[in-house]
Coordinates of C-alpha atoms in Angstrom, one line a residue:
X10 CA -15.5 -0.3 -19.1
X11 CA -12.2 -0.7 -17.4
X12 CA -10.3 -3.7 -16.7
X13 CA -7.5 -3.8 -14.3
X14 CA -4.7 -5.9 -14.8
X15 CA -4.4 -8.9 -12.5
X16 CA -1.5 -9.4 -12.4
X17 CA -0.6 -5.8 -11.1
X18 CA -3.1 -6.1 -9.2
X19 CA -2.0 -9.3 -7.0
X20 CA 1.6 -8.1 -7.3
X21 CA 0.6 -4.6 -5.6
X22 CA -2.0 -6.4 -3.4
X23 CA 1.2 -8.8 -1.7
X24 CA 3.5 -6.0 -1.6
X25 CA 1.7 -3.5 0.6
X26 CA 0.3 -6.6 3.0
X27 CA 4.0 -7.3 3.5
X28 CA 4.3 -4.1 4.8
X29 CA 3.8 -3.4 8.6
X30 CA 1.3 0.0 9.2
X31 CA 0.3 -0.3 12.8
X32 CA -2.6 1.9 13.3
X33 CA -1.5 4.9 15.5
X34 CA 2.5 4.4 15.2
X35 CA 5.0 5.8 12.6
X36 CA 5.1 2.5 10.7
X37 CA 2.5 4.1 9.3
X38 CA 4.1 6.1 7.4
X39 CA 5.8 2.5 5.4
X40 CA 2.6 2.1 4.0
X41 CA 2.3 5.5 2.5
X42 CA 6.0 5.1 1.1
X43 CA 5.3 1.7 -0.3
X44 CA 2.1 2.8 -2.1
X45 CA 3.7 6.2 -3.6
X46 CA 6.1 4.3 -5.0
X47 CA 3.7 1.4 -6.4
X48 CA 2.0 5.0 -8.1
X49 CA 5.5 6.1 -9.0
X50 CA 6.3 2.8 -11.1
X51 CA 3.1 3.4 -13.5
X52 CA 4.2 5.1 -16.9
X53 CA 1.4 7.8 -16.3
X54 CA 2.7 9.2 -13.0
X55 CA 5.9 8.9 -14.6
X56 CA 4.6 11.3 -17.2
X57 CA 2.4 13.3 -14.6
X58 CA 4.6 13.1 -11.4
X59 CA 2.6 16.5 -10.1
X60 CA -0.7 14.4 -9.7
X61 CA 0.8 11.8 -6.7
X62 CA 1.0 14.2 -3.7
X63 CA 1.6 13.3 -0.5
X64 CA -0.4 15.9 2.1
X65 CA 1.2 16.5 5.7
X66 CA -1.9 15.8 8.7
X67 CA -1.8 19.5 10.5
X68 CA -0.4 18.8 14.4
X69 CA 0.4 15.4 13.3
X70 CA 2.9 13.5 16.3
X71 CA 3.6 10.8 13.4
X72 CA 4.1 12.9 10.5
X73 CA 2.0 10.6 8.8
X74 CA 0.9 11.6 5.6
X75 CA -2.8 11.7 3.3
X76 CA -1.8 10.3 -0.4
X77 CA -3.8 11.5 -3.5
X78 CA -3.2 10.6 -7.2
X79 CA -5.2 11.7 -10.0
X80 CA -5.8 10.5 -13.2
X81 CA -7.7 12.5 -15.9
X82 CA -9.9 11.3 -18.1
X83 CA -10.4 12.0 -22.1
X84 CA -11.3 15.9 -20.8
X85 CA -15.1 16.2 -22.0
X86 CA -16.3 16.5 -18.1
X87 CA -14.5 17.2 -15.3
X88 CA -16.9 14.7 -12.9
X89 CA -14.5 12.9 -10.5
X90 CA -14.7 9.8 -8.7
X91 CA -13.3 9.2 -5.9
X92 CA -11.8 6.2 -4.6
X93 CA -11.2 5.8 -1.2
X94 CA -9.3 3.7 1.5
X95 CA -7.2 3.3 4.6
X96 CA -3.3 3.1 4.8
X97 CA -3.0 1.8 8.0
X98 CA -3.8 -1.9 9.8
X99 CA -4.4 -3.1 13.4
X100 CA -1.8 -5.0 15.4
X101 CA -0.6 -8.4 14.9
X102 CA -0.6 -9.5 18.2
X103 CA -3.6 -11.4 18.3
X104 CA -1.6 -13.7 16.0
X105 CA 0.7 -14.9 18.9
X106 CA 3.8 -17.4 17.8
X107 CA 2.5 -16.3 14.8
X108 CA 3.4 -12.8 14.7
X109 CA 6.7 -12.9 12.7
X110 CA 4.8 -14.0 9.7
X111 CA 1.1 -12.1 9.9
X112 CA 2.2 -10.1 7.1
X113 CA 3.2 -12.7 4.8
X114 CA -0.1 -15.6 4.0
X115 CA 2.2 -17.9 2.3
X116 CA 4.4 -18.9 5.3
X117 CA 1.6 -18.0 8.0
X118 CA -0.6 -20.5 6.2
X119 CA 1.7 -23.5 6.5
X120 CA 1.8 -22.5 10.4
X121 CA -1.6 -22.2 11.3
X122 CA -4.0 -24.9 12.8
X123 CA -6.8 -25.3 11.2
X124 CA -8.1 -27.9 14.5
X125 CA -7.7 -24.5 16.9
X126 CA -10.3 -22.6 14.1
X127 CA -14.2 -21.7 14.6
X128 CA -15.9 -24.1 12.1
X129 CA -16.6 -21.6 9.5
X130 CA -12.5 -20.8 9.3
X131 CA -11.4 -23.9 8.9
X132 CA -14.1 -24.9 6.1
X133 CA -12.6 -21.7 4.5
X134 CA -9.2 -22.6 5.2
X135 CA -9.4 -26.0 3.8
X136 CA -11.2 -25.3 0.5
X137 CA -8.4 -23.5 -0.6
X138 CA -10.4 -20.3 -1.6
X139 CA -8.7 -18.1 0.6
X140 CA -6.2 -16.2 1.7
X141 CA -5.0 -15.5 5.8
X142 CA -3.0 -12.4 7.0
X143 CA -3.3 -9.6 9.1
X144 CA -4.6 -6.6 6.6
X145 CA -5.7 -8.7 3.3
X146 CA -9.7 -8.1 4.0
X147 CA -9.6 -4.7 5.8
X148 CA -8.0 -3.3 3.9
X149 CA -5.3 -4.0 1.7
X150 CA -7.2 -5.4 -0.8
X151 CA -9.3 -2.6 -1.3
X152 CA -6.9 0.0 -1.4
X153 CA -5.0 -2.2 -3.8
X154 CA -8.1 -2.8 -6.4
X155 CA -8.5 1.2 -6.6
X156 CA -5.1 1.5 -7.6
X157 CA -5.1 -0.7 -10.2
X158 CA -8.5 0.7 -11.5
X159 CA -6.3 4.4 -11.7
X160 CA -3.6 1.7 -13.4
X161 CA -6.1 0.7 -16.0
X162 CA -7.5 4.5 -16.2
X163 CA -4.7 5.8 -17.4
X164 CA -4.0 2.8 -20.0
X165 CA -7.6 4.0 -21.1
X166 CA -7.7 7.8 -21.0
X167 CA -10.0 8.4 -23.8
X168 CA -12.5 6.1 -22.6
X169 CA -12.9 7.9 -19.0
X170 CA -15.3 10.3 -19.5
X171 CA -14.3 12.0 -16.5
X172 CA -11.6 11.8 -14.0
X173 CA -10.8 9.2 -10.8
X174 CA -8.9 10.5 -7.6
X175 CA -7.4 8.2 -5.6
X176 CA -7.3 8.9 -1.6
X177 CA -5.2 7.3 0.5
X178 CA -5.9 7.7 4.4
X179 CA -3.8 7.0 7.7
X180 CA -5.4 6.5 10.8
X181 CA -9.0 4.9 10.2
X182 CA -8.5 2.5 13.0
X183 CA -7.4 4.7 15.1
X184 CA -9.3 8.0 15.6
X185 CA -9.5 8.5 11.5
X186 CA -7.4 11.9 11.8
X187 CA -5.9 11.1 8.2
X188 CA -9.6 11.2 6.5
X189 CA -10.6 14.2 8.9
X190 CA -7.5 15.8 7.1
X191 CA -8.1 14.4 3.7
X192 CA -11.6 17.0 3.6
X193 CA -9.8 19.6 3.7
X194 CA -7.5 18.3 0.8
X195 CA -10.2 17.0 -1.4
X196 CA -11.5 20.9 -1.2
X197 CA -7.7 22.4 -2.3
X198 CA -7.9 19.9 -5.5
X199 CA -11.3 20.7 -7.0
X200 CA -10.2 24.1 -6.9
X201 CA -7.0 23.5 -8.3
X202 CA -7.4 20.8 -11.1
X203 CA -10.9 21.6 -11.8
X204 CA -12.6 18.4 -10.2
X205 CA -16.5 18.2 -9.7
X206 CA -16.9 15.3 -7.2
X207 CA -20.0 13.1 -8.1
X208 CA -19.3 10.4 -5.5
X209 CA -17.0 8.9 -3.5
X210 CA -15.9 4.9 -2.9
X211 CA -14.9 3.2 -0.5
X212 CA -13.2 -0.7 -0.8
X213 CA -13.9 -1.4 2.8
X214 CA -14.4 -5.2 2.6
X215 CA -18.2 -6.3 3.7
X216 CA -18.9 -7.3 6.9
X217 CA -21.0 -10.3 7.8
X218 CA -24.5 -9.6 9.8
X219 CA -24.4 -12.3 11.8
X220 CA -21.6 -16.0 12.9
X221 CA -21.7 -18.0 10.2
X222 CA -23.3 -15.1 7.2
X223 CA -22.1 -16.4 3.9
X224 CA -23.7 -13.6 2.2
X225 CA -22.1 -11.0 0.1
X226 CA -22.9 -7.0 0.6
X227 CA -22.7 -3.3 -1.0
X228 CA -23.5 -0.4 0.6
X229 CA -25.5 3.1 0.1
X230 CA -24.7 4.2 3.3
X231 CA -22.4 4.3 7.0
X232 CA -23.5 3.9 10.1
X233 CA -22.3 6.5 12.6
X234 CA -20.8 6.5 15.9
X235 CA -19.8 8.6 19.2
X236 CA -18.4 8.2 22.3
X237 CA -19.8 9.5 25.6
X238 CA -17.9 9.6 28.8
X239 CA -19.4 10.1 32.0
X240 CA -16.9 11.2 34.7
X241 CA -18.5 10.6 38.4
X242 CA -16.7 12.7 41.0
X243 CA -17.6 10.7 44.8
X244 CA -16.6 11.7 48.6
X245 CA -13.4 10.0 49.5
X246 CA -12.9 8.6 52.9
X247 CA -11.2 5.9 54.4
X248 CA -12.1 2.4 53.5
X249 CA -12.9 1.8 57.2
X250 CA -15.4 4.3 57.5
X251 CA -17.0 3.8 54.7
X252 CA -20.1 5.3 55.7
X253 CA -18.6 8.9 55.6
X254 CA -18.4 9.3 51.8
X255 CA -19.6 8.3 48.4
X256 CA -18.1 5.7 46.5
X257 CA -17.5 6.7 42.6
X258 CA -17.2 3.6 41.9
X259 CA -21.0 3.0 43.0
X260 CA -22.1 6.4 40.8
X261 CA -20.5 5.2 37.8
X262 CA -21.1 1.5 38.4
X263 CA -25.2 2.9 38.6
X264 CA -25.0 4.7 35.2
X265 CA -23.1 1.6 32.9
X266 CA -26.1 -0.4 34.6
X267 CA -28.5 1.6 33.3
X268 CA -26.6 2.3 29.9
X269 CA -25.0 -1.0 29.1
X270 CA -27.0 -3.2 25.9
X271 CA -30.4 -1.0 26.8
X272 CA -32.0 -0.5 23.8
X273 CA -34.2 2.6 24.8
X274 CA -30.6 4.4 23.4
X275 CA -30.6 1.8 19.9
X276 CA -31.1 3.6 16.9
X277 CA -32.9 2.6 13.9
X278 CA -33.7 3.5 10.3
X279 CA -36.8 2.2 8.7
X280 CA -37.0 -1.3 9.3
X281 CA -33.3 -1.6 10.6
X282 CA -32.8 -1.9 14.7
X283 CA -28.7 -1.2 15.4
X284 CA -27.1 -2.3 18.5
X285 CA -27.4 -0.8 21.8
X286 CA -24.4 1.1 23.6
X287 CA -22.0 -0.1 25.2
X288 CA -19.1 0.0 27.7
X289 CA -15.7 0.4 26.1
X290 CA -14.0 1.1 29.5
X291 CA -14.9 1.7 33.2
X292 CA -12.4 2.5 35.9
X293 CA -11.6 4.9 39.0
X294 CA -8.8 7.0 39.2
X295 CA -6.4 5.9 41.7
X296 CA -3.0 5.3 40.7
X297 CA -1.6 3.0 43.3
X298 CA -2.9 1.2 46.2
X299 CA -4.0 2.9 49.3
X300 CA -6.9 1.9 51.8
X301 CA -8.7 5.4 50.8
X302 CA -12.1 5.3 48.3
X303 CA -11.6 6.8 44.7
X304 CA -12.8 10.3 44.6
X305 CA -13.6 10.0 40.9
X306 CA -14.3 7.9 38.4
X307 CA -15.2 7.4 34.7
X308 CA -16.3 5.0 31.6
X309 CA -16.8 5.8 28.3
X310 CA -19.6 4.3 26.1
X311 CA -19.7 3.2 22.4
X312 CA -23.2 4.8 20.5
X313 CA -24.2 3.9 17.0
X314 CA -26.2 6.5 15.0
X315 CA -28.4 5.6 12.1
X316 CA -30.8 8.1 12.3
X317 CA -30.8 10.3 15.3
X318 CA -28.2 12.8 16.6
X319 CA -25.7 12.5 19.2
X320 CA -27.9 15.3 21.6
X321 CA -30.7 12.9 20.8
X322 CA -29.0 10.2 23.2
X323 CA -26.9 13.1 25.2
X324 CA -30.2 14.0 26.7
X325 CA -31.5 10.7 27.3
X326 CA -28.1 9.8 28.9
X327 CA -28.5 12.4 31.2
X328 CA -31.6 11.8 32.8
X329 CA -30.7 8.1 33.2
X330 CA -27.2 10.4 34.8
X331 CA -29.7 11.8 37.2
X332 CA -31.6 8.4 38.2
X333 CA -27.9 6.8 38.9
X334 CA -27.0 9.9 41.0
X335 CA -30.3 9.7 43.0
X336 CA -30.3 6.1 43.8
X337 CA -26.4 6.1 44.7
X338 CA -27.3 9.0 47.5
X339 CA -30.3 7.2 48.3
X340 CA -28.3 3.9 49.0
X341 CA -25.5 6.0 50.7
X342 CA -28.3 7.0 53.2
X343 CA -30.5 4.1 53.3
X344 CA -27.2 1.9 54.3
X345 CA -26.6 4.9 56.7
X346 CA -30.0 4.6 58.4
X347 CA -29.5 1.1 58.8
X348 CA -25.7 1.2 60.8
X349 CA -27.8 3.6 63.6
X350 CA -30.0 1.4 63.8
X351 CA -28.2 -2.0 63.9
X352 CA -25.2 -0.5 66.3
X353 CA -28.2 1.6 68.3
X354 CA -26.2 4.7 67.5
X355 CA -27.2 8.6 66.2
X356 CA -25.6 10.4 64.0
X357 CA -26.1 13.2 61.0
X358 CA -26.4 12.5 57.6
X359 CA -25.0 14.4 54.2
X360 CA -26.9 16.4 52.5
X361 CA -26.0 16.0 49.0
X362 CA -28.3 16.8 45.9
X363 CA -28.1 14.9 42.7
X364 CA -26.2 17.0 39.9
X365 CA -25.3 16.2 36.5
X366 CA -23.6 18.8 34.3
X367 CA -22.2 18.5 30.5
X368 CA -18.5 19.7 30.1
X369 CA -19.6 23.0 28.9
X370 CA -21.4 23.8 31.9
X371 CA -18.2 22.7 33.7
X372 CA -16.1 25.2 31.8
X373 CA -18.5 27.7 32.9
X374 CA -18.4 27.4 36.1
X375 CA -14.3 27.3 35.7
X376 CA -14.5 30.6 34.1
X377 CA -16.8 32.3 36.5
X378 CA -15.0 31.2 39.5
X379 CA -11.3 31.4 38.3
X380 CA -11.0 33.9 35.4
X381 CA -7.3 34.8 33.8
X382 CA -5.9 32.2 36.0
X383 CA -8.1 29.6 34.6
X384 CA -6.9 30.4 31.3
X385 CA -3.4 30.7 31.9
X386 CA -3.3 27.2 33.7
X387 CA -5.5 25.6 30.5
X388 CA -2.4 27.1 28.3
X389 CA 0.4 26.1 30.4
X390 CA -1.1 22.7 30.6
X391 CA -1.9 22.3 27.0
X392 CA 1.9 23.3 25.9
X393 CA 3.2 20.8 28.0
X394 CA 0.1 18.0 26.2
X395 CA 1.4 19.1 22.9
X396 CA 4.7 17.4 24.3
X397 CA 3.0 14.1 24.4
X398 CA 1.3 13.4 20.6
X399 CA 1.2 9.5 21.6
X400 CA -1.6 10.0 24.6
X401 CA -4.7 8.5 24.0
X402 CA -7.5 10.9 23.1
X403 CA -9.7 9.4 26.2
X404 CA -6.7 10.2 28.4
X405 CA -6.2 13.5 27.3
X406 CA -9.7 14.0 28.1
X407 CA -9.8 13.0 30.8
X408 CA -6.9 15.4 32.3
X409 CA -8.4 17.9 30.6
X410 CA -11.5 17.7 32.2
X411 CA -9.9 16.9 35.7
X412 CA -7.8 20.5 35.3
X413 CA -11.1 22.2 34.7
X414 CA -12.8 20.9 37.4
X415 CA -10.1 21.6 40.0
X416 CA -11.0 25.5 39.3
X417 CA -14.9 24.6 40.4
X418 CA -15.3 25.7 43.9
X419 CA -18.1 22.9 43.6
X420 CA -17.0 19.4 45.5
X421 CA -20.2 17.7 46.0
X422 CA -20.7 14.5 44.3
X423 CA -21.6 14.5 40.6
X424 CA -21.7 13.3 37.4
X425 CA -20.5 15.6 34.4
X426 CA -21.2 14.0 31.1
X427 CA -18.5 14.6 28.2
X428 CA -17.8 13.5 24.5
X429 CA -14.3 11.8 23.9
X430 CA -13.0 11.0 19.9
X431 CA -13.3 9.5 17.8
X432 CA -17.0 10.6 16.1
X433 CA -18.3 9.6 13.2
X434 CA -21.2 11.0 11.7
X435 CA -24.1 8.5 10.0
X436 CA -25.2 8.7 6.5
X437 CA -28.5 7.2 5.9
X438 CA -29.3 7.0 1.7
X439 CA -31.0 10.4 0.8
X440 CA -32.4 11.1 -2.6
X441 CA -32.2 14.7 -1.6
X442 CA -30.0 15.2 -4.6
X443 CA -29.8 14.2 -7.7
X444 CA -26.1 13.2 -7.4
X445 CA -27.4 11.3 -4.4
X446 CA -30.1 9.4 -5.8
X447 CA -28.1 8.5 -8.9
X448 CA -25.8 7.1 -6.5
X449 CA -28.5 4.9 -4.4
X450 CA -29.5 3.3 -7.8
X451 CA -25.8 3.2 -9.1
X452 CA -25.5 0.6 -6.2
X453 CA -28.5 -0.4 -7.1
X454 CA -27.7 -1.3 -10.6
X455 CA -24.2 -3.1 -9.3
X456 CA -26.1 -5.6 -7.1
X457 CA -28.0 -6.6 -10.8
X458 CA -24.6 -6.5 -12.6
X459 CA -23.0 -9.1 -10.0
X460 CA -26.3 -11.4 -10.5
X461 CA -26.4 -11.3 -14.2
X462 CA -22.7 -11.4 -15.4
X463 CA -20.9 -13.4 -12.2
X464 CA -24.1 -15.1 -10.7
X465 CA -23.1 -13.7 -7.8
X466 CA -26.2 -12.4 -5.1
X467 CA -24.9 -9.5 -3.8
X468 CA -27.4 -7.8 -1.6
X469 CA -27.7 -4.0 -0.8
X470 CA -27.8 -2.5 2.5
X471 CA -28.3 1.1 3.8
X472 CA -25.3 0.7 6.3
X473 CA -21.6 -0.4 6.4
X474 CA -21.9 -1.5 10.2
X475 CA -17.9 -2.0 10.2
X476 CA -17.7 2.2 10.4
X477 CA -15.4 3.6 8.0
X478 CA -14.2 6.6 6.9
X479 CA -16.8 7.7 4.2
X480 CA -18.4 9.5 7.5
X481 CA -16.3 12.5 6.8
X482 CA -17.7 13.7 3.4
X483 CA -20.9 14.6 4.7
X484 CA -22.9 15.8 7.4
X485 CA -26.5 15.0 8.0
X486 CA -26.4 16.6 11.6
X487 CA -24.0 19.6 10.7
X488 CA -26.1 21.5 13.8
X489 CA -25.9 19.4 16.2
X490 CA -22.3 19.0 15.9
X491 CA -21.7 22.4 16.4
X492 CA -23.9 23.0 19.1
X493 CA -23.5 20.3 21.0
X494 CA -20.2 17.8 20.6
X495 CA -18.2 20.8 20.0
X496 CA -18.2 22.3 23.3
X497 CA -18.7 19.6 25.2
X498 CA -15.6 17.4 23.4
X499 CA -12.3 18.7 25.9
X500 CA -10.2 18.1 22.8
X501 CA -12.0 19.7 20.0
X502 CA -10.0 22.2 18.9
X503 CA -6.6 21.2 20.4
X504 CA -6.0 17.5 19.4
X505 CA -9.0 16.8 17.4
X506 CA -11.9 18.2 15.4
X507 CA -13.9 17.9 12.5
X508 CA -13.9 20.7 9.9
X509 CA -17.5 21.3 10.1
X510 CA -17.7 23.5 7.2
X511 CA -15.7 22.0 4.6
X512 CA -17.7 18.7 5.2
X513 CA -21.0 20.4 4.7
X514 CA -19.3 22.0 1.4
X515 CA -18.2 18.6 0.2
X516 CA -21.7 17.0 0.8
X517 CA -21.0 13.8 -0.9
X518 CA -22.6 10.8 -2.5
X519 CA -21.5 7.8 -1.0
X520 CA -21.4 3.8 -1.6
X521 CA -19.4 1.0 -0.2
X522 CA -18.0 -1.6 -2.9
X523 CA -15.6 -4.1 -1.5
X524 CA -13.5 -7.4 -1.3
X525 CA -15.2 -10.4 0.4
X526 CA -13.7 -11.0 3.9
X527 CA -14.3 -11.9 7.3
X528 CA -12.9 -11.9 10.6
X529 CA -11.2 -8.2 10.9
X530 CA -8.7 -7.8 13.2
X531 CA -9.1 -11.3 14.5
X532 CA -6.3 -13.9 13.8
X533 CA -8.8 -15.7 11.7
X534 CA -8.6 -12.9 8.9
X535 CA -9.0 -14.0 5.3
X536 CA -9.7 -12.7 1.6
X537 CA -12.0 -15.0 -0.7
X538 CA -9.5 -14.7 -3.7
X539 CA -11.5 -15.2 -6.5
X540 CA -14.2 -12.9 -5.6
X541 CA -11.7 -10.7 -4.5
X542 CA -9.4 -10.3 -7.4
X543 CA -11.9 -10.9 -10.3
X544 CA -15.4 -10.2 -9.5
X545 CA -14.8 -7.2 -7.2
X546 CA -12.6 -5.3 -9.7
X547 CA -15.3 -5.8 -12.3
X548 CA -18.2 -4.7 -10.2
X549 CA -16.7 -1.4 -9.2
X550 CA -15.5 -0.9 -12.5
X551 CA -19.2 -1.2 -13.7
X552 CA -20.1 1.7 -11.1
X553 CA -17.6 4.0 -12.0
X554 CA -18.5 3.5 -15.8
X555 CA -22.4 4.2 -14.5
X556 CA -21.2 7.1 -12.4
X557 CA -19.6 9.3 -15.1
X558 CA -22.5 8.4 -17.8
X559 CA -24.8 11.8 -18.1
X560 CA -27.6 10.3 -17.2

């Protein structure tokens, strides 16, 4: 079995959390130069420079870059495990005064206060057991413990019956285009070096269940995620005549109240109940001040899939699209009735019916009503969005959506239902495969290793909750994604898009093993150091061994 040095290992680990990697900025790119050259110092990729390759993402803005570096084993199989983890960090400016030192936990340590901490930080802080910094749980650490398993690898060729691949990914926290890309890599180098991928591994750290959860976890399985928009489109009038139109605020302000924390859209797998959706953002349109009513406006809401498939809760969102359409006309006229009669006055009423459409029945219309004009505006205004690569993906749908809909010859009030990045498909444990069963009891087997050679309890769950990029090796609901999220996402296509094919190709086993951390991307985050640096290396050591054994 293979032990990595520590030393290395701590030295590599310090080196890349000093390093700033901003999720969606160029700094991300620091992180991929400081761990190519971290790969570059070891004697065997001095030796083998051809197997650290750094692969351009396609229509990148950042030229940011998806790192791979393979080490072979003693050459009596060709089974490959993967090791996987992100290059990139959230911001540090949760960390306030603080900021100048988040990326070193030596000097931000002496600054912080442990009086200002929850009670659970400040135990941890004072027992001396860990380590604070922006990036050492989530996830420096992990990436850093997978290369120093390669490090030990290749000081132990002939006893790695089989080969380890190490994937480095920019962009996780972000809208994870670096893994999206990385798919298509992994395909290019089983066919060129020969590799037959038996699993892959991520080192995201765990992530506690509940305030306070001591516990320690591995993982079989990720949860999944999407993001729905809902874009309601009102009657604008002036504010002092309110009467006369339809507020979008009121149609969208209806749906999130029939959306927000209802657990009707929760998903659940066997005895496990996730959390309900939830509002991410909600806001009208209007730029500027003026005494008019918005004419449109929009929120976007946060899904987590276990089981069922995005259409599952498309189709539930829209009929709770049509309730909030219904009763927002109904209001408009029931506070209508009541103005006549309280100022004794007559007058007519609107005559609006309830419509909710999905963004491909939007383009439809577009097309039928518009034709080669259509098109040519959707090109002219797509060259001049290539121009802007830093626009948020919500953004970009949003204009998107607003360009199609100004070729509708339809006005009246309505509610068109859209999905926005990022989406991450769910991978429940499946013993549909071999590959995939050994897998389940691989982690399995890890959970007993930790108990009976660290004392350690280390429980198994189905799901990483914290999403992570192991979504994008496999695809349980291949169908539904090309039925349904691809035409109705604006930007699949142009800015974003999941290679449907080459995921369902890859079809991967998949397990979480990880540091022990807690409070990501808050400026309470921390590394338990012992766990961290000597138990966690060991424990994913034991699954790779268990991994490439025949049987």
């Amino acid at each position: 079995m293979l032990t990595v040095n520590r030393e290395l290992l701590e030295s590599m680990f310090y080196e890349l959390v000093k390093t700033p990697g901003t999720s969606g900025t160029a700094d991300e790119n620091l992180s991929t130069e400081t761990i190519v050259k971290q790969f570059e110092a070891m004697p065997y990729f001095q030796e083998n420079p051809e197997y650290v390759q750094c692969h351009p993402i396609p229509k990148d803005g950042f030229d940011r870059k998806v790192i791979t570096a393979l080490v072979r084993g003693n050459g009596k199989s060709n089974k490959t495990v993967i090791l996987m983890g992100h290059t990139d960090i959230v911001d540090v400016s949760d960390y306030g005064k603080n900021q100048d030192v988040a990326y070193e936990p030596e000097k931000l340590m002496k600054r912080l206060d442990p009086s200002s901490m929850n009670e659970n930080a400040r135990k941890d802080y004072e027992s001396g057991e860990w380590i604070f910094g922006r990036g050492v749980m989530d996830m420096r650490c992990g990436v850093s413990v997978s290369m120093a398993m390669l490090e030990a690898a290749s000081r132990n060729q002939e006893e790695l019956n089989g080969n380890l691949l190490f994937v480095g990914v920019p962009d996780e926290e972000n809208n994870s285009l670096g893994m999206i890309a990385a798919s298509e890599n992994l395909l290019e180098l089983s066919q060129k070096h020969d590799l037959d991928y038996i699993a892959c591994v991520d080192g995201e750290s765990q992530f506690p269940y509940y305030p306070g959860d001591n516990n320690k976890y591995i993982y079989q399985g990720t949860l999944g995620k999407f993001v729905l928009m809902a874009y309601a489109i009102g009657k604008e009038t002036h504010g002092g005549d309110s009467l006369t139109g339809l507020n979008a605020n009121l149609i969208i302000s209806e749906l999130t109240r029939r959306i927000e924390l209802n657990m009707d859209l929760s998903d659940s797998y066997e005895d496990e109940v996730f959390s309900p959706p939830t509002s991410l953002k909600q806001t009208d349109t209007k730029q500027h001040y003026n005494v008019k009513t918005p004419e449109s406006a929009y929120a976007y809401y946060n899904f987590l899939t276990a089981d069922q498939s995005p259409k599952y809760f498309f189709d539930k969102v829209r009929e709770l699209a049509m309730e909030a359409m219904k009763d927002s006309l109904d209001k408009q006229r029931r506070e209508t009735e009541r103005f006549f009669k309280m100022s004794k006055s007559q007058g007519s009423f609107y005559d609006w019916k309830p419509q909710v459409l999905s963004y491909s029945e939007l383009v439809e219309m577009a097309k039928k009503h518009g034709g080669q004009k259509f098109e040519d505006h959707m090109k002219k205004c797509m060259e001049e969005w290539k121009k802007q690569p830093e626009m948020d993906q919500r953004i970009l749908a949003t204009k998107m959506m607003e360009e199609v809909y100004s070729f509708c010859p339809d006005k009246d009030p309505k509610i068109v239902l859209i999905y926005v990045p990022p989406y991450y498909p769910h991978i429940k444990p499946t013993t549909e495969t071999p590959e995939k069963a050994k897998a389940n009891k691989v982690v399995e087997m890890v959970s007993e290793y930790a108990k009976s050679e660290f004392n350690e309890d280390v429980g198994v769950e189905n799901f990483f909750t914290g999403l992570c990029d192991l979504s994008f090796v496999s695809l349980q609901n291949a169908e539904d994604v090309i039925t349904n999220i691809m035409p109705n996402m604006p930007n699949w296509g142009f800015s974003y898009e999941l290679p449907v094919e080459t995921i369902k190709k890859l079809d991967l086993p998949v397990m979480n093993i990880g540091p022990y951390g807690k409070d990501a991307h808050k400026n309470t985050e921390r590394l338990h150091v012992d766990y961290s640096f000597r138990i966690y290396p060991q424990l994913l050591a034991y699954a790779i061994d268990e991994l490439l054994k025949d049987k």
